[in-house]
Amino acid sequence: MIELTLQKYFGFRTFRPKQRQIIEAVNSGANTLGVLPTGSGKSLCFQIPGLQARGVTLVISPLISLMKDQVENLKQTGVAAEFLNSTLKKKDEARIMREGLEGRYKFLYVAPERFNNETFREFVRKLDIPLVAFDEAHCISKWGHDFRPSYQDVIPTINALIPDAAFVALTATATEEVQENIQELLDIKDENVVLSSIKRDNLHLSVNKTYQRDQFILSYIQEREDASGIIYAATRAEVEKISAYLADHDINNVIYHGGLSKKERDSNQHAFLTGGVPVVIATNAFGMGINKPDIRFIIHHNLPGDLESYYQEIGRAGRDGKVSECILLSSQRDVNLHQFFIDRSNGSEQHKDHMRSKLDRMIQYNRTSKCLMSFMVKYFDADEYVTACGHCGNCLSGERTYNMKEEAAAVLELMRHTGTTLTKEHIIQVLRGERTENIVLNRLHESPHFGSMSSYLTGEIHHILDELILNGHIHHQEQQLHLVDKSCEVLEEKRDIYTVPFRKQFKEKVSISTASSPNEMLYQKLEAKRAALAKKRGLEPGSIFTDATLKDFAKKMPLSKQEMIKIEGVGNYKLKHYCPHFLKIIRQHKENPDARRMGEKKEIPT
């Protein structure tokens, strides 16, 4: 049945991955969340159920241009659809509402702000609406990169107006916390969450460290005559500067930013979409709802503030399935600018900390030497099994000259010998020979591999583990590491695994504690203190300090504010208001004789 609807209206014979699963969940009447990669046909997931259902499907959409494009596309397939937004005249609004009551169309697109209008609310009460679709559903969540309070505020209103309607929420960019937030707000059960990998094999990612960004962009475009592409810049001034620079070198381009008149924006967008102009230089105001299939490259002149925004923007490339390049350029000034705007924003300290955390992950992507696509996939779904893409800038890097097959084999042999799943921290502690409480408790110090990599620093073994995870030789799920089929390639064949050189060269030895992974007993104490503070202040625990910051406290055991401020996740506000509580816990723990025995003194290279 759904295949007949798919072919009749849209001309497709088969569904893309996960579309059928979402559609069947929606058709069953269940509130449903679908997270699909950009360009994977999310709209069909509510359009097909809407065509098969009685009455009108109400679509909540964030942008006027997005509504217009989707309504026009539906009409071209023979589906009756309308939108209500501020571009319409009063007589057109009246006509659309009259025709809605007459059952003249199947889909009505509106912005959430439309529900502030009492006339519209009365109109909705009279309609037969079995399904409400939230397009770009990440806008619902306060943790989403495009959070719109109106998207969240409208939910109780819709529940009151049409209590029997089912919800379907669709997005391409939802981290685990965003998914959970959407589920809570729309009452979506876990079994009705349908996730698809964000991985797109035709997108070739790279990071270019050049200081001559404008010259790089010019040379890149000159080598790809007539190729269609988007260049994103952080500010209107930079957009116009890049555009003028390219025009001076005879590169035909248009610009798009919020400072242009609506007529200019529409004209420039039309010229790009129809192929009249191959290149558009734009701020992030350009793109949502853009469905030009043959965009061959997207270049970011500046570092975005988070990976969600970056993925959303590069996702506009290669929608025809052909190879497209996504290149990130940046400078330290970009980071400083983001930090400045976060510090000066009107958001709560909790929100600011959340944005700083997102920026940190974006910076990590910009600096990592590991597979870029795997890095991004793991960001959105930490439990997804990944393998190296083989075609990103890092996978193809000529700097991957160090063969880490011996280190890889040591890690995997330890995992095979224990026969149990271990955390990263456990593996590091065993290989480095750290006799911590948790290692002794689990008798891991009795392993023949205990101390087999004692000359390696914690960060070096972290690097090895991350390479093995992002190359697919280990699966990291729910904080545990698991052997997989690809593990055997290393264990049995001792295959070569190349990475960037990471070993440090040292000339002398000093005596230091080997307890450089988190002390679990101390971590539990810090976690309990965080929970108590959060409850007292009415905050979420993660807004005080993240788990990663607490683990750093447990690992490094800072004893002063001067030491604490050096730890990632500690800013001036938290240093003053929260750190004294945690310093007290750390000092008490270190004064305990049992705690002092957690790390042995040992001569290791440094």
Coordinates of C-alpha atoms in Angstrom, one line a residue, residues 1-392:
M1 CA 0.0 0.0 0.0
I2 CA 2.6 2.5 1.0
E3 CA 4.7 1.5 -2.1
L4 CA 1.8 2.4 -4.3
T5 CA 1.5 5.8 -2.7
L6 CA 5.2 6.3 -3.1
Q7 CA 5.2 5.5 -6.8
K8 CA 1.9 7.2 -7.6
Y9 CA 2.8 10.6 -6.2
F10 CA 6.6 10.7 -6.0
G11 CA 7.8 8.3 -8.8
F12 CA 10.0 6.1 -6.5
R13 CA 9.8 2.3 -6.5
T14 CA 11.7 1.7 -3.2
F15 CA 12.2 3.5 0.1
R16 CA 15.5 4.8 1.3
P17 CA 16.9 3.3 4.6
K18 CA 14.6 3.8 7.6
Q19 CA 11.8 5.6 5.7
R20 CA 9.5 2.6 5.7
Q21 CA 10.1 2.0 9.4
I22 CA 9.2 5.6 10.3
I23 CA 6.1 5.6 8.0
E24 CA 4.8 2.4 9.5
A25 CA 5.2 3.7 13.0
V26 CA 3.3 6.9 12.1
N27 CA 0.6 4.9 10.3
S28 CA 0.1 2.9 13.5
G29 CA -0.8 6.1 15.3
A30 CA 2.4 6.3 17.5
N31 CA 4.2 9.5 18.2
T32 CA 7.5 9.0 16.3
L33 CA 10.9 10.6 16.0
G34 CA 13.0 10.1 12.9
V35 CA 16.6 11.1 12.7
L36 CA 17.9 10.7 9.1
P37 CA 20.9 12.2 7.3
T38 CA 20.5 15.3 5.2
G39 CA 19.2 14.6 1.7
S40 CA 17.6 11.3 2.8
G41 CA 14.0 12.1 2.1
K42 CA 12.7 13.1 5.6
S43 CA 9.6 14.9 4.1
L44 CA 8.3 11.6 2.7
C45 CA 8.1 10.3 6.2
F46 CA 5.1 12.5 6.9
Q47 CA 3.8 13.1 3.4
I48 CA 3.0 9.5 2.7
P49 CA 1.2 8.9 6.0
G50 CA -0.6 12.2 5.4
L51 CA -1.8 11.1 2.0
Q52 CA -3.1 7.9 3.4
A53 CA -4.8 9.4 6.4
R54 CA -8.1 11.3 6.5
G55 CA -8.3 15.1 6.9
V56 CA -5.3 17.5 6.9
T57 CA -1.7 16.9 8.1
L58 CA -0.4 20.0 9.9
V59 CA 3.3 20.7 9.3
I60 CA 5.2 22.9 11.7
S61 CA 8.0 24.5 9.6
P62 CA 10.7 27.0 10.7
L63 CA 11.1 29.0 7.5
I64 CA 8.9 30.8 5.0
S65 CA 11.1 29.7 2.1
L66 CA 11.0 26.1 3.3
M67 CA 7.2 26.1 3.5
K68 CA 7.0 27.6 0.0
D69 CA 9.4 25.1 -1.6
Q70 CA 7.7 22.1 0.0
V71 CA 4.2 23.3 -1.0
E72 CA 5.3 23.9 -4.5
N73 CA 6.9 20.5 -4.8
L74 CA 3.8 18.8 -3.5
K75 CA 1.6 20.7 -6.0
Q76 CA 3.9 19.6 -8.8
T77 CA 3.2 16.0 -7.8
G78 CA -0.5 16.5 -7.8
V79 CA -0.9 16.8 -4.1
A80 CA -3.1 19.7 -2.8
A81 CA -1.2 21.7 -0.2
E82 CA -1.1 25.2 1.2
F83 CA 0.8 27.4 3.7
L84 CA -0.1 30.2 6.0
N85 CA 2.5 32.8 6.7
S86 CA 3.2 36.5 6.8
T87 CA 3.8 36.8 3.1
L88 CA 0.1 36.3 2.3
K89 CA -2.6 38.9 2.0
K90 CA -5.6 38.8 4.2
K91 CA -7.9 37.6 1.4
D92 CA -5.5 34.8 0.6
E93 CA -5.4 33.7 4.3
A94 CA -9.3 33.7 4.3
R95 CA -9.4 31.7 1.1
I96 CA -7.0 29.1 2.5
M97 CA -8.9 28.7 5.7
R98 CA -12.2 28.4 3.9
E99 CA -10.8 25.8 1.5
G100 CA -9.3 23.9 4.5
L101 CA -12.8 23.6 6.1
E102 CA -14.0 22.3 2.7
G103 CA -11.4 19.6 2.6
R104 CA -9.7 21.0 -0.5
Y105 CA -6.1 20.2 0.5
K106 CA -4.1 17.5 2.4
F107 CA -1.2 19.5 3.9
L108 CA -1.1 22.8 5.7
Y109 CA 2.3 24.3 6.5
V110 CA 2.6 26.9 9.3
A111 CA 5.3 28.4 11.6
P112 CA 4.8 27.8 15.3
E113 CA 4.2 31.5 15.8
R114 CA 0.9 31.2 13.8
F115 CA -0.7 29.7 16.9
N116 CA -0.5 33.1 18.6
N117 CA -3.4 34.1 16.3
E118 CA -6.8 33.4 17.9
T119 CA -8.5 33.2 14.4
F120 CA -6.1 30.5 13.4
R121 CA -6.6 28.6 16.6
E122 CA -10.4 28.6 16.0
F123 CA -9.7 27.4 12.5
V124 CA -7.6 24.5 13.8
R125 CA -10.3 23.4 16.2
K126 CA -12.7 22.9 13.3
L127 CA -10.2 20.9 11.1
D128 CA -9.9 17.2 11.1
I129 CA -6.1 16.8 11.9
P130 CA -4.9 13.3 12.6
L131 CA -1.2 14.1 12.2
V132 CA 1.1 16.9 13.2
A133 CA 4.6 16.9 11.7
F134 CA 7.5 18.8 13.2
D135 CA 10.0 19.5 10.4
E136 CA 13.6 20.4 11.5
A137 CA 12.6 19.0 14.9
H138 CA 15.9 19.9 16.6
C139 CA 14.4 23.4 16.8
I140 CA 12.2 22.0 19.6
S141 CA 15.1 21.2 22.0
K142 CA 16.8 23.8 24.1
W143 CA 20.0 21.8 23.4
G144 CA 19.5 22.0 19.6
H145 CA 21.8 24.2 17.6
D146 CA 18.7 26.1 16.1
F147 CA 16.6 26.2 19.2
R148 CA 13.4 28.2 18.8
P149 CA 11.4 28.7 22.0
S150 CA 8.2 29.1 19.9
Y151 CA 8.7 25.5 18.6
Q152 CA 8.7 24.2 22.2
D153 CA 6.0 26.6 23.5
V154 CA 3.5 25.6 20.8
I155 CA 3.4 21.9 21.9
P156 CA 0.9 22.4 24.9
T157 CA -1.3 24.6 22.6
I158 CA -1.4 21.9 19.9
N159 CA -2.2 19.2 22.6
A160 CA -5.1 21.3 23.8
L161 CA -6.5 22.1 20.3
I162 CA -6.1 18.6 18.8
P163 CA -5.5 16.2 21.6
D164 CA -6.0 13.1 19.4
A165 CA -3.4 14.0 16.8
A166 CA -0.3 11.9 16.5
F167 CA 3.1 13.6 16.3
V168 CA 6.0 12.8 14.0
A169 CA 9.3 14.8 14.5
L170 CA 12.0 14.7 11.8
T171 CA 15.6 16.1 11.8
A172 CA 19.0 15.3 10.5
T173 CA 21.0 16.8 13.5
A174 CA 20.1 15.4 16.8
T175 CA 22.6 14.4 19.4
E176 CA 21.5 12.0 22.1
E177 CA 20.5 14.7 24.5
V178 CA 18.5 16.5 21.8
Q179 CA 16.7 13.2 21.0
E180 CA 15.9 12.7 24.6
N181 CA 14.6 16.2 25.0
I182 CA 12.3 15.8 21.9
Q183 CA 11.0 12.5 23.2
E184 CA 10.1 14.0 26.5
L185 CA 8.3 17.0 25.0
L186 CA 6.4 15.0 22.4
D187 CA 5.8 11.9 24.5
I188 CA 7.7 9.6 22.1
K189 CA 8.6 6.1 23.4
D190 CA 12.0 4.6 22.8
E191 CA 10.6 1.9 20.5
N192 CA 9.3 4.7 18.2
V193 CA 12.6 6.4 17.8
V194 CA 14.1 5.5 14.4
L195 CA 17.8 6.4 13.9
S196 CA 19.9 6.2 10.8
S197 CA 23.6 6.9 10.6
I198 CA 24.5 10.4 9.6
K199 CA 27.4 9.0 7.5
R200 CA 27.3 9.9 3.8
D201 CA 30.0 8.2 1.8
N202 CA 29.8 10.7 -1.1
L203 CA 30.9 13.6 1.1
H204 CA 34.7 13.9 1.3
L205 CA 35.6 15.9 4.3
S206 CA 38.9 17.8 4.9
V207 CA 40.4 20.4 7.1
N208 CA 42.8 22.8 5.5
K209 CA 45.3 24.7 7.8
T210 CA 46.1 27.4 5.3
Y211 CA 46.6 31.0 6.4
Q212 CA 45.7 32.3 3.0
R213 CA 42.1 31.4 3.0
D214 CA 40.9 33.7 0.3
Q215 CA 43.6 32.6 -2.1
F216 CA 42.8 29.0 -1.4
I217 CA 39.2 29.6 -2.3
L218 CA 40.1 31.4 -5.5
S219 CA 42.5 28.7 -6.6
Y220 CA 40.0 25.9 -5.7
I221 CA 37.2 27.5 -7.8
Q222 CA 39.4 28.3 -10.7
E223 CA 40.4 24.6 -10.9
R224 CA 36.7 23.6 -11.0
E225 CA 35.2 25.7 -13.7
D226 CA 31.4 25.9 -13.5
A227 CA 31.2 23.6 -10.5
S228 CA 28.4 24.6 -8.2
G229 CA 29.3 25.4 -4.6
I230 CA 28.6 27.4 -1.4
I231 CA 31.2 29.3 0.6
Y232 CA 30.1 30.0 4.1
A233 CA 31.5 33.0 6.1
A234 CA 30.9 34.1 9.6
T235 CA 29.8 37.7 9.0
R236 CA 28.2 39.9 6.4
A237 CA 31.4 41.9 6.0
E238 CA 33.4 38.7 5.3
V239 CA 30.8 37.5 2.8
E240 CA 31.0 40.8 0.8
K241 CA 34.8 40.9 1.0
I242 CA 35.2 37.3 -0.3
S243 CA 32.6 38.1 -3.1
A244 CA 34.5 41.2 -4.2
Y245 CA 37.8 39.3 -4.2
L246 CA 36.4 36.5 -6.4
A247 CA 34.7 39.0 -8.7
D248 CA 38.0 40.8 -9.1
H249 CA 39.3 37.5 -10.5
D250 CA 36.4 37.0 -12.8
I251 CA 34.6 34.4 -10.6
N252 CA 30.8 34.8 -11.2
N253 CA 29.1 34.7 -7.8
V254 CA 26.2 36.1 -5.7
I255 CA 25.9 36.8 -2.0
Y256 CA 23.3 36.0 0.6
H257 CA 22.9 37.4 4.1
G258 CA 20.4 39.0 6.4
G259 CA 21.4 42.6 5.4
L260 CA 20.1 42.3 1.9
S261 CA 16.6 43.2 1.0
K262 CA 14.1 40.3 0.5
K263 CA 14.1 41.0 -3.2
E264 CA 17.9 40.7 -3.4
R265 CA 18.0 37.5 -1.4
D266 CA 15.3 35.9 -3.5
S267 CA 16.9 36.9 -6.7
N268 CA 20.4 35.7 -5.7
Q269 CA 19.0 32.4 -4.3
H270 CA 17.1 31.8 -7.6
A271 CA 20.2 32.5 -9.7
F272 CA 22.2 29.9 -7.7
L273 CA 19.4 27.3 -7.6
T274 CA 18.7 27.5 -11.3
G275 CA 22.4 27.3 -12.3
G276 CA 22.7 30.9 -13.6
V277 CA 25.4 31.6 -11.1
P278 CA 27.7 28.7 -9.9
V279 CA 28.9 30.1 -6.6
V280 CA 27.1 31.7 -3.6
I281 CA 28.9 33.3 -0.7
A282 CA 26.7 33.4 2.4
T283 CA 26.2 33.5 6.1
N284 CA 24.4 30.7 7.8
A285 CA 21.2 32.5 7.0
F286 CA 21.4 30.6 3.7
G287 CA 20.6 27.0 3.3
M288 CA 17.8 25.4 5.3
G289 CA 15.4 23.9 2.8
I290 CA 17.8 24.4 -0.2
N291 CA 17.5 21.3 -2.3
K292 CA 19.8 21.8 -5.2
P293 CA 21.1 18.3 -6.0
D294 CA 24.4 19.1 -7.8
I295 CA 26.3 21.2 -5.2
R296 CA 29.8 19.9 -5.7
F297 CA 31.6 21.7 -2.9
I298 CA 31.0 23.6 0.4
I299 CA 33.8 25.6 1.9
H300 CA 33.6 27.1 5.3
H301 CA 35.8 30.2 5.5
N302 CA 35.3 30.3 9.3
L303 CA 35.0 27.7 12.0
P304 CA 31.3 27.1 12.9
G305 CA 30.3 27.1 16.6
D306 CA 29.2 23.5 16.7
L307 CA 29.2 20.3 14.8
E308 CA 25.4 20.2 14.4
S309 CA 25.5 23.5 12.4
Y310 CA 28.5 22.3 10.4
Y311 CA 26.8 19.0 9.5
Q312 CA 23.6 20.7 8.5
E313 CA 25.5 23.1 6.2
I314 CA 27.7 20.5 4.5
G315 CA 24.7 18.2 4.1
R316 CA 23.5 20.5 1.3
A317 CA 26.2 19.1 -0.9
G318 CA 26.0 16.0 -3.1
R319 CA 22.3 15.3 -2.8
D320 CA 22.4 13.7 -6.2
G321 CA 24.7 11.0 -4.6
K322 CA 27.8 12.1 -6.5
V323 CA 31.1 12.9 -4.8
S324 CA 31.2 16.4 -3.2
E325 CA 33.9 18.0 -1.2
C326 CA 33.4 19.7 2.2
I327 CA 36.4 21.8 3.3
L328 CA 36.9 23.5 6.6
L329 CA 39.1 26.6 6.9
S330 CA 39.6 28.5 10.1
S331 CA 41.7 30.7 12.3
Q332 CA 42.2 31.2 16.0
R333 CA 40.3 34.4 15.6
D334 CA 37.2 32.3 14.8
V335 CA 37.5 30.5 18.2
N336 CA 38.1 33.8 20.0
L337 CA 35.0 35.3 18.4
H338 CA 32.8 32.4 19.4
Q339 CA 34.1 32.5 22.9
F340 CA 33.4 36.2 23.1
F341 CA 29.8 35.9 21.9
I342 CA 29.1 33.0 24.3
D343 CA 30.5 35.0 27.3
R344 CA 28.5 38.1 26.3
S345 CA 25.3 36.3 25.5
N346 CA 22.1 36.7 27.7
G347 CA 21.8 33.0 28.3
S348 CA 22.1 31.3 31.6
E349 CA 25.4 29.9 32.8
Q350 CA 24.1 26.5 32.1
H351 CA 23.4 27.4 28.5
K352 CA 26.7 29.1 28.1
D353 CA 28.5 26.0 29.4
H354 CA 26.6 23.9 27.0
M355 CA 27.6 26.1 24.1
R356 CA 31.3 26.1 25.2
S357 CA 31.1 22.3 25.3
K358 CA 29.8 22.2 21.7
L359 CA 32.5 24.6 20.6
D360 CA 35.1 22.4 22.2
R361 CA 34.0 19.4 20.1
M362 CA 34.0 21.6 17.0
I363 CA 37.6 22.6 17.8
Q364 CA 38.5 18.9 18.3
Y365 CA 37.1 18.1 14.9
N366 CA 39.2 20.8 13.4
R367 CA 42.4 19.5 15.1
T368 CA 42.0 15.7 15.0
S369 CA 44.3 13.5 13.0
K370 CA 41.7 10.7 12.9
C371 CA 39.0 9.9 10.4
L372 CA 36.8 13.0 10.1
M373 CA 33.6 11.1 9.1
S374 CA 34.0 8.6 11.9
F375 CA 34.6 11.5 14.3
M376 CA 31.4 13.1 13.2
V377 CA 29.3 9.9 13.3
K378 CA 30.5 9.2 16.9
Y379 CA 29.6 12.7 17.9
F380 CA 25.9 12.2 16.9
D381 CA 25.7 8.6 18.1
A382 CA 28.5 7.5 20.5
D383 CA 27.3 3.9 20.3
E384 CA 27.4 3.5 16.5
Y385 CA 30.0 1.1 15.1
V386 CA 32.2 3.0 12.7
T387 CA 35.0 2.3 10.3
A388 CA 37.4 4.7 8.7
C389 CA 35.8 6.3 5.6
G390 CA 39.1 6.0 3.6
H391 CA 38.6 9.2 1.7
C392 CA 38.6 12.2 4.1

